[in-house]
Coordinates of C-alpha atoms in Angstrom, one line a residue:
M128 CA 0.0 0.0 0.0
K129 CA 1.4 3.5 -1.0
K130 CA 0.1 6.8 0.2
T131 CA 0.6 9.6 -2.4
T132 CA -0.3 13.3 -1.3
F133 CA -1.6 15.9 -3.6
K134 CA -1.8 19.6 -3.2
I135 CA -5.1 20.9 -4.9
S136 CA -5.2 24.7 -4.9
K137 CA -8.9 25.1 -6.2
M138 CA -10.3 22.5 -3.8
D139 CA -12.3 24.6 -1.4
C140 CA -16.0 23.1 -1.1
P141 CA -18.0 19.9 -1.3
S142 CA -18.6 20.3 -5.1
E143 CA -14.7 20.0 -5.8
E144 CA -14.7 17.0 -3.3
N145 CA -17.4 15.4 -5.3
L146 CA -15.7 16.0 -8.7
I147 CA -12.6 14.3 -7.4
R148 CA -14.2 11.2 -5.9
M149 CA -16.4 10.6 -9.1
K150 CA -13.4 11.2 -11.2
L151 CA -11.2 8.8 -9.2
E152 CA -13.9 6.2 -8.5
G153 CA -13.2 4.2 -11.7
L154 CA -9.5 3.7 -10.8
G155 CA -9.4 0.2 -9.2
A156 CA -5.9 0.6 -7.6
I157 CA -7.3 3.3 -5.2
K158 CA -8.4 1.9 -1.8
S159 CA -9.2 5.2 0.0
L160 CA -9.2 9.1 -0.3
D161 CA -8.6 11.2 2.6
F162 CA -9.5 15.0 2.1
D163 CA -8.2 17.9 4.0
I164 CA -10.4 20.8 2.5
P165 CA -9.1 23.7 4.6
Q166 CA -5.3 22.9 3.7
R167 CA -6.5 21.8 0.1
I168 CA -4.7 18.4 0.5
L169 CA -5.6 15.0 -0.8
Q170 CA -4.1 11.8 0.3
V171 CA -4.8 8.9 -1.8
F172 CA -4.1 5.5 -0.7
H173 CA -3.4 3.1 -3.5
E174 CA -1.5 0.2 -5.0
G175 CA 1.0 0.4 -7.8
D176 CA 2.1 3.7 -9.5
S177 CA 0.4 7.2 -8.9
H178 CA 1.0 8.2 -12.6
E179 CA -2.6 7.5 -13.6
I180 CA -4.0 9.1 -10.5
A181 CA -2.2 12.2 -11.3
Q182 CA -3.4 12.4 -14.8
A183 CA -6.9 12.0 -13.7
L184 CA -6.7 14.8 -11.5
D185 CA -5.0 17.1 -14.0
K186 CA -7.9 16.6 -16.2
L187 CA -10.3 18.3 -13.7
N188 CA -8.0 21.6 -14.0
L189 CA -8.2 22.2 -10.1
G190 CA -4.5 23.0 -9.8
S191 CA -3.5 19.7 -8.6
Q192 CA 0.2 19.1 -7.8
L193 CA 1.8 15.8 -6.7
V194 CA 3.5 16.4 -3.3
N195 CA 5.3 13.0 -2.6
T196 CA 4.6 9.3 -2.5
E197 CA 5.3 7.0 0.6
D198 CA 4.9 3.5 1.8
A199 CA 1.6 3.5 3.8
G200 CA 2.3 0.0 5.4
N201 CA -0.7 -2.1 6.5
V202 CA -3.4 0.5 6.8
V203 CA -6.8 -0.5 8.3
F204 CA -9.6 2.0 7.1
A205 CA -12.5 2.6 9.4
K206 CA -15.9 2.3 8.2
A207 CA -17.7 5.6 7.4
R208 CA -20.3 6.8 9.9
N209 CA -24.0 7.1 8.8
Q210 CA -24.6 10.7 8.5
R211 CA -27.5 10.5 6.0
K212 CA -30.1 12.1 8.5
L213 CA -27.9 15.0 9.1
L214 CA -27.2 15.6 5.3
W215 CA -30.9 15.2 4.6
A216 CA -31.7 17.8 7.1
V217 CA -29.4 20.3 5.7
L218 CA -30.5 19.3 2.2
L219 CA -34.2 20.1 3.0
I220 CA -33.3 23.4 4.6
N221 CA -31.3 24.7 1.7
F222 CA -34.1 23.6 -0.7
A223 CA -36.8 25.2 1.4
F224 CA -34.8 28.6 1.4
F225 CA -34.4 28.1 -2.4
L226 CA -38.2 28.1 -2.9
I227 CA -38.7 30.9 -0.3
E228 CA -36.0 33.3 -1.7
L229 CA -36.9 32.7 -5.3
T230 CA -40.6 33.3 -4.6
T231 CA -39.8 36.5 -2.6
G232 CA -37.2 37.7 -5.1
F233 CA -39.8 37.9 -7.8
I234 CA -42.3 39.6 -5.5
S235 CA -39.6 42.0 -4.3
K236 CA -38.0 42.4 -7.8
S237 CA -34.8 41.6 -6.1
M238 CA -32.1 39.8 -8.3
G239 CA -30.0 39.6 -5.3
L240 CA -32.6 37.3 -3.6
V241 CA -33.0 35.3 -7.0
A242 CA -29.3 34.7 -7.2
D243 CA -29.1 33.7 -3.6
S244 CA -32.0 31.2 -4.0
L245 CA -30.0 29.7 -6.8
D246 CA -26.9 29.6 -4.7
M247 CA -29.1 27.6 -2.0
L248 CA -30.3 25.5 -4.9
A249 CA -26.7 24.7 -5.7
D250 CA -26.0 23.7 -2.2
A251 CA -28.9 21.3 -2.1
L252 CA -27.8 19.8 -5.4
V253 CA -24.5 19.0 -3.9
Y254 CA -25.9 17.3 -0.9
A255 CA -28.5 15.5 -3.0
L256 CA -25.8 14.2 -5.4
S257 CA -23.8 12.8 -2.6
L258 CA -26.9 11.1 -0.9
F259 CA -28.9 10.0 -4.0
A260 CA -25.6 8.5 -5.7
V261 CA -24.4 6.5 -2.7
G262 CA -23.8 3.0 -3.7
G263 CA -24.5 3.7 -7.4
S264 CA -22.3 3.1 -10.3
L265 CA -19.8 5.8 -11.7
I266 CA -22.0 6.0 -14.8
R267 CA -25.1 6.7 -12.9
K268 CA -23.2 9.4 -10.5
Q269 CA -22.2 11.1 -13.9
R270 CA -25.6 11.3 -15.4
I271 CA -26.9 12.8 -12.1
A272 CA -24.0 15.3 -12.0
K273 CA -24.7 16.3 -15.6
V274 CA -28.3 16.8 -15.2
A275 CA -27.5 19.1 -11.9
G276 CA -24.9 20.9 -13.8
Y277 CA -26.9 21.8 -16.7
F278 CA -30.1 22.7 -14.7
Q279 CA -27.9 25.0 -12.5
L280 CA -26.0 26.6 -15.5
I281 CA -29.3 27.4 -17.4
L282 CA -30.9 29.0 -14.5
A283 CA -27.8 31.1 -13.6
I284 CA -27.6 32.3 -17.3
L285 CA -31.2 33.4 -17.5
G286 CA -30.7 35.1 -14.0
F287 CA -27.5 36.9 -15.2
S288 CA -29.4 37.9 -18.5
E289 CA -32.2 39.5 -16.4
V290 CA -29.6 41.3 -14.3
L291 CA -28.1 42.8 -17.8
R292 CA -31.5 43.7 -19.2
R293 CA -32.5 45.5 -16.0
F294 CA -29.0 47.3 -15.8
F295 CA -29.2 48.6 -19.4
G296 CA -33.0 49.0 -19.7
V297 CA -35.7 50.4 -17.3
A298 CA -34.4 50.9 -13.8
T299 CA -36.3 48.6 -11.3
M300 CA -36.3 49.5 -7.6
P301 CA -36.5 46.4 -5.4
D302 CA -38.2 46.3 -2.1
F303 CA -35.3 46.8 0.2
T304 CA -37.4 45.7 3.3
L305 CA -38.5 42.3 1.9
M306 CA -34.9 41.9 0.6
I307 CA -33.5 42.4 4.2
Y308 CA -36.0 40.4 6.1
V309 CA -35.8 37.3 4.0
S310 CA -32.0 37.6 3.6
V311 CA -32.0 37.8 7.5
F312 CA -34.3 34.7 7.6
A313 CA -32.0 32.8 5.1
L314 CA -28.9 33.8 7.2
V315 CA -30.7 32.0 10.5
G316 CA -31.2 28.9 8.0
N317 CA -27.7 28.6 7.1
A318 CA -26.6 29.2 10.6
A319 CA -28.9 26.5 11.6
C320 CA -27.2 24.2 9.1
L321 CA -23.8 25.3 10.3
Y322 CA -24.8 24.4 13.8
L323 CA -26.3 21.0 12.9
L324 CA -23.0 20.2 11.1
Q325 CA -20.6 21.5 13.8
K326 CA -22.8 19.5 16.4
S327 CA -21.9 16.3 14.8
K328 CA -18.2 17.1 15.7
S329 CA -17.4 14.9 12.5
K330 CA -13.8 15.2 11.6
E331 CA -14.5 13.5 8.2
A332 CA -13.8 15.5 5.1
H333 CA -17.0 15.6 3.5
M334 CA -18.7 17.1 6.8
Q335 CA -15.8 19.5 7.2
A336 CA -16.1 20.6 3.7
S337 CA -19.8 21.2 4.1
M338 CA -19.3 23.4 7.1
I339 CA -16.9 25.6 4.9
F340 CA -19.8 25.5 2.1
T341 CA -22.2 26.7 4.5
S342 CA -20.0 29.3 5.8
N343 CA -19.6 30.9 2.3
D344 CA -23.3 30.9 2.2
I345 CA -23.6 32.9 5.2
I346 CA -21.3 35.6 3.8
I347 CA -23.4 35.6 0.6
N348 CA -26.7 36.3 2.8
L349 CA -24.7 39.1 4.4
G350 CA -23.8 40.5 1.1
V351 CA -27.3 40.7 0.1
I352 CA -28.5 42.3 3.3
V353 CA -25.8 45.0 2.9
A354 CA -27.1 45.5 -0.8
G355 CA -30.7 46.0 0.5
A356 CA -29.5 48.7 2.8
L357 CA -27.6 50.4 0.0
V358 CA -30.7 50.4 -2.2
H359 CA -32.5 52.2 0.5
W360 CA -29.7 54.6 1.2
L361 CA -28.9 55.3 -2.4
K362 CA -32.4 55.1 -3.8
S363 CA -31.0 52.9 -6.6
G364 CA -31.3 49.3 -7.7
V365 CA -27.8 49.0 -8.8
P366 CA -26.4 47.5 -5.5
D367 CA -29.0 44.8 -5.9
L368 CA -28.0 44.1 -9.6
I369 CA -24.3 44.0 -8.4
I370 CA -24.7 41.5 -5.7
G371 CA -27.0 39.5 -8.0
A372 CA -24.5 39.4 -10.8
L373 CA -21.6 38.3 -8.4
V374 CA -23.7 35.4 -6.9
F375 CA -24.7 34.3 -10.5
I376 CA -21.3 34.2 -11.5
L377 CA -20.4 32.1 -8.6
V378 CA -23.3 29.6 -9.3
V379 CA -22.0 29.3 -13.1
Q380 CA -18.6 28.5 -11.8
G381 CA -19.9 25.6 -9.8
A382 CA -22.1 24.2 -12.5
L383 CA -19.1 24.3 -14.8
R384 CA -17.1 22.3 -12.5
I385 CA -19.9 19.7 -12.1
L386 CA -20.0 19.6 -16.2
K387 CA -16.4 18.8 -16.4
L388 CA -17.3 15.1 -15.5

């Protein structure tokens, strides 16, 4: 048994971890994958040469770099804990807030809320992909990822197009009060997700990555709240369009990473 360590500079959330797992799953020599998301480190326990593994990672364009290969000895891998209930709870919270923010986004004419709703949907898709594809074949996982990626990409492109239409067309003033109230509500929802994940006290890579992913969502929620305050202060819908465009770009990037498979 050998242990090869890779530094992956663009691995910073569960979507990248899922991409890597699905990309390497077809390689029979691999026995286990150990992810350290905060340090962007992947340790691969395998038999034989690491050249094929390095080639597979390079194709994902996540900035992978082979650090070293060493003898791992006789490693006994612990069985993964059953965390499906926790991940289902987080998935349902994200999907519920996707529906809430999407609906209120249209009512308040806020592109920031609509964009944040798609970010919530992207999170839900990541968790759903992990849960629904457990135990399935590599081809099945790739098909699920493909559908999720295209769906996410189409919605984000449509949303970004609406941002451009509003920016260059007739100015639309969003309801800043509804923007702020709903974003605070979503902030509480994401904080609840983060609490559930931290309460598990899990040191497993996927759970650690999920905590980072949810923490990023909280930052986006704060961005929409600030945009709502600026809309009121400046009497302009431009801050709402800016935060909407930024979040739509993040959603597109996530969709493209999934579609690389």
